[in-house]
CSV table of C-alpha atoms in Angstrom, one decimal:
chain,number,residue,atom,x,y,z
A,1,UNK,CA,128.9,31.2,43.0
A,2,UNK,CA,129.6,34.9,42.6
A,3,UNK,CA,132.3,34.6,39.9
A,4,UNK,CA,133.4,33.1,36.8
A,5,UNK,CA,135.9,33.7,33.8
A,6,UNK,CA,133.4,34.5,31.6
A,7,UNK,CA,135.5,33.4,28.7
A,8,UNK,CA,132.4,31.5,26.8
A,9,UNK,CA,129.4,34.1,27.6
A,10,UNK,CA,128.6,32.3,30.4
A,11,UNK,CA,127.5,35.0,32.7
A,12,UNK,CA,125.5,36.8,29.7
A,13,UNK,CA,124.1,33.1,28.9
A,14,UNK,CA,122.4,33.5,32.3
A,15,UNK,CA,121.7,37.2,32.8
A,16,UNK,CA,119.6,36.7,28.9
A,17,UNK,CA,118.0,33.7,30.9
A,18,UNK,CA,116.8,35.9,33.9
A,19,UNK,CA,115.7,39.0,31.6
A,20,UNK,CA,113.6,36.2,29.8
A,21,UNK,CA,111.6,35.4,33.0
A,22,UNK,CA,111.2,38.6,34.4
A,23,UNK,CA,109.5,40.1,30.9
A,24,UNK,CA,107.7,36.6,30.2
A,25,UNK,CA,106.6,37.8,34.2
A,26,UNK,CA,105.0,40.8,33.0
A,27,UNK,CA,103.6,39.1,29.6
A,28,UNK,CA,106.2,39.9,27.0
A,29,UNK,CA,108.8,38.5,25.1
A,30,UNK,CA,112.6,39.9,24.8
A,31,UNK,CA,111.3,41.2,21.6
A,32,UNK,CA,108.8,43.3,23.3
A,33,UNK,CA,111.3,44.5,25.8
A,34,UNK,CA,114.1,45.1,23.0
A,35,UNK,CA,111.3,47.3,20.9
A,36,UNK,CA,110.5,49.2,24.1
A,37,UNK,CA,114.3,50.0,24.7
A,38,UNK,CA,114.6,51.1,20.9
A,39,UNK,CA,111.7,53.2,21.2
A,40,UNK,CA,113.0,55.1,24.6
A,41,UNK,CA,117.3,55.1,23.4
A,42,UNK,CA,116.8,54.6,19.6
A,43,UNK,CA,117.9,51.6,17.3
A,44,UNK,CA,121.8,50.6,17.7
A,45,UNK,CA,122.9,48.4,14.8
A,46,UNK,CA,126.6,46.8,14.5
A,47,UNK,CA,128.9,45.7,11.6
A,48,UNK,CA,132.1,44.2,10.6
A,49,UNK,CA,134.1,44.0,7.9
A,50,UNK,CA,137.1,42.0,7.1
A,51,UNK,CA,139.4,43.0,3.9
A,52,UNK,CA,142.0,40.9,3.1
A,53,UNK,CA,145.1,41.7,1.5
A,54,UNK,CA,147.5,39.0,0.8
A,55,UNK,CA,151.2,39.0,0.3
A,56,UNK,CA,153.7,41.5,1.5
A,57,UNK,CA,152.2,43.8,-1.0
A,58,UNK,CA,149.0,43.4,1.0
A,59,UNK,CA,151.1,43.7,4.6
A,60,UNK,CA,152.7,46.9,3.1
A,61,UNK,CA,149.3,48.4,2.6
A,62,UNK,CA,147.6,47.6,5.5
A,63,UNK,CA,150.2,49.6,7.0
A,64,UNK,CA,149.8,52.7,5.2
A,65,UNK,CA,146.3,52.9,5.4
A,66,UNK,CA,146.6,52.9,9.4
A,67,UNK,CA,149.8,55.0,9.2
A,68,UNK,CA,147.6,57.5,6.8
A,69,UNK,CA,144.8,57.5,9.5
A,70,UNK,CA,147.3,58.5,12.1
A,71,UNK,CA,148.5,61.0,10.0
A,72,UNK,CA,145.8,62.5,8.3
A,73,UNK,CA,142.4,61.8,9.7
A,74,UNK,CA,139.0,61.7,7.6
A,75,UNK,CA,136.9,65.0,8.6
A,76,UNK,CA,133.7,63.7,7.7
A,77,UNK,CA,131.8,60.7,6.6
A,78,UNK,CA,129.6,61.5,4.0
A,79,UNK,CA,128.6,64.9,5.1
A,80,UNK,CA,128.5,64.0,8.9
A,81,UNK,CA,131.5,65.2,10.7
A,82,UNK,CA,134.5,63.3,12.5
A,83,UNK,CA,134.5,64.7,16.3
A,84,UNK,CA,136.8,62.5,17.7
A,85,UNK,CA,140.0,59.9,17.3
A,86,UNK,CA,141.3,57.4,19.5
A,87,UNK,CA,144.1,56.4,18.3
A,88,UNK,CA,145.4,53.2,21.0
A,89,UNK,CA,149.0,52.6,20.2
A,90,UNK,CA,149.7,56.6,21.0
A,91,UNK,CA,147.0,56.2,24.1
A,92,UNK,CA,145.7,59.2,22.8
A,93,UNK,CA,141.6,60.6,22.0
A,94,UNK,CA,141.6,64.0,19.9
A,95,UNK,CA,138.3,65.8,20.0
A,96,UNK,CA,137.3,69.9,20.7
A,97,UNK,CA,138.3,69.4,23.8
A,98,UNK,CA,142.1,68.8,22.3
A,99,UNK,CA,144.5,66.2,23.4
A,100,UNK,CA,143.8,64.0,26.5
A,101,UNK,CA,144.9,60.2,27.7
A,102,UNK,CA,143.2,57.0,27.3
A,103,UNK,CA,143.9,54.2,29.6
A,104,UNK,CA,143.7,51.7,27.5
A,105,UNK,CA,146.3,48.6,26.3
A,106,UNK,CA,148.1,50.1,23.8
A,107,UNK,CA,147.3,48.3,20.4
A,108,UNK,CA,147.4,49.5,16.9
A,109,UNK,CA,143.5,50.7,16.7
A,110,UNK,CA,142.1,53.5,15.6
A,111,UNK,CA,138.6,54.5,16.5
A,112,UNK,CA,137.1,57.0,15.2
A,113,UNK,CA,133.4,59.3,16.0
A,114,UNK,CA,131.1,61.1,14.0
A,115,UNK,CA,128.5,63.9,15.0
A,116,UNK,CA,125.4,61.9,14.5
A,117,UNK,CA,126.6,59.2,17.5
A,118,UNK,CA,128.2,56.8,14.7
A,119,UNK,CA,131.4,55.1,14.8
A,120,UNK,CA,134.0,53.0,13.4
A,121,UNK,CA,137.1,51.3,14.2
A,122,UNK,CA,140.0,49.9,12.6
A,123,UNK,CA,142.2,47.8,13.2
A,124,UNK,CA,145.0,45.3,11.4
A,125,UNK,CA,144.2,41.6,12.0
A,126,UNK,CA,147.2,39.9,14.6
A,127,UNK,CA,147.0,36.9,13.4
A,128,UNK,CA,145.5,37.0,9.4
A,129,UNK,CA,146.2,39.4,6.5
A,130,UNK,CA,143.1,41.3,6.9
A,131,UNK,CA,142.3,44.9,8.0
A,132,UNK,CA,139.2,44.8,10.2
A,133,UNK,CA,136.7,48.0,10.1
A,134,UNK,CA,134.3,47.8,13.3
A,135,UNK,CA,130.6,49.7,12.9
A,136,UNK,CA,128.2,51.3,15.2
A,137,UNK,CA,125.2,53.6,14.3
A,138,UNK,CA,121.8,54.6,15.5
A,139,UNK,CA,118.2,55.1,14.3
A,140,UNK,CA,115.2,56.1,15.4
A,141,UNK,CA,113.9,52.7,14.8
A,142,UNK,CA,115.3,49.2,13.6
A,143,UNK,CA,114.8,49.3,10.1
A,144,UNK,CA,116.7,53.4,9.5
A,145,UNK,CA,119.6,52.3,11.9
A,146,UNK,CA,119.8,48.7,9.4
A,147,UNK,CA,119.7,51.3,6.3
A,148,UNK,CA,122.0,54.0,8.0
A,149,UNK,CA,124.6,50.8,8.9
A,150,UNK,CA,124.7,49.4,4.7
A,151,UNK,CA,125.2,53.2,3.8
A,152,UNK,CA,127.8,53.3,6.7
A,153,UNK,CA,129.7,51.1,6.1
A,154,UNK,CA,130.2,51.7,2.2
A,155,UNK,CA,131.2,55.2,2.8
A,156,UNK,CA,133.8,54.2,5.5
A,157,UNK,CA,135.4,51.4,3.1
A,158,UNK,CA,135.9,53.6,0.3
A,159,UNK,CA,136.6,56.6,2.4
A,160,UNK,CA,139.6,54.4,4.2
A,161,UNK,CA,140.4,51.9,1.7
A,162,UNK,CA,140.8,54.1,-1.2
């Protein structure tokens, strides 16, 4: 059919099972394919990491480190500049630009970009006592976007979580 609740991946299950053929078509892999994208867009490596802070002394500061990101935003990210700050309870981004809407469910995230296309988002756990810190980065190739991500994310944790 034409639709389906894609709940499980199902619909990326098959559109990774097409992609196959068509490159193993034209004599390459998905590897191949994924080291010619990387060579034309660049490298784009993702992390996460869960902190978690138990007791109502952890609760309490889980809290004040997203109420102190609302409040005070970092500026930079060692030495690369914060540009912009979505910040999705207060459906609000903040960049040059100044103040516009995002239509978005409102949820208590904050998402935050740097100059050099890197990003991170945090965001308290719903349902554990963990603060979750989202990563996004990009290198000229695999390995410099993998080194940029472990330096990226070290910076961001004890820039956020200090």
């Amino acid at each position: 059919g034409t639709y389906t609740r894609d709940k499980d991946a199902v619909v990326a299950s098959l559109l990774i099972a097409e992609a196959a053929a068509f490159y193993r078509s034209k004599g390459q892999s998905l590897l191949d394919a994924l080291k010619t994208l990387y060579q034309k867009y660049g490298a784009y490596q993702e992390g996460l990491q869960s902190v978690t802070m138990e007791g109502m002394e952890g609760l309490a500061k889980i809290k004040e480190i997203t109420r102190n990101l609302r409040e005070t935003s970092p500026t930079e990210i060692n030495g690369v500049s914060v540009v912009a700050k979505e910040d999705y309870l207060e459906s609000v981004r903040i960049d040059q630009n100044g103040t516009s809407q995002i239509d978005l469910p409102k949820s208590d995230v904050l998402r935050f970009e740097l100059e050099d296309g890197s990003s991170f988002v945090v965001r308290p756990s719903g349902t554990e006592p963990k603060i979750k810190l989202y990563f996004a980065v990009i290198g000229k190739e695999e390995e410099e976007a993998t080194e940029k991500l472990n330096k990226f994310q070290t910076n961001v944790v004890n820039t956020v979580l200090k």
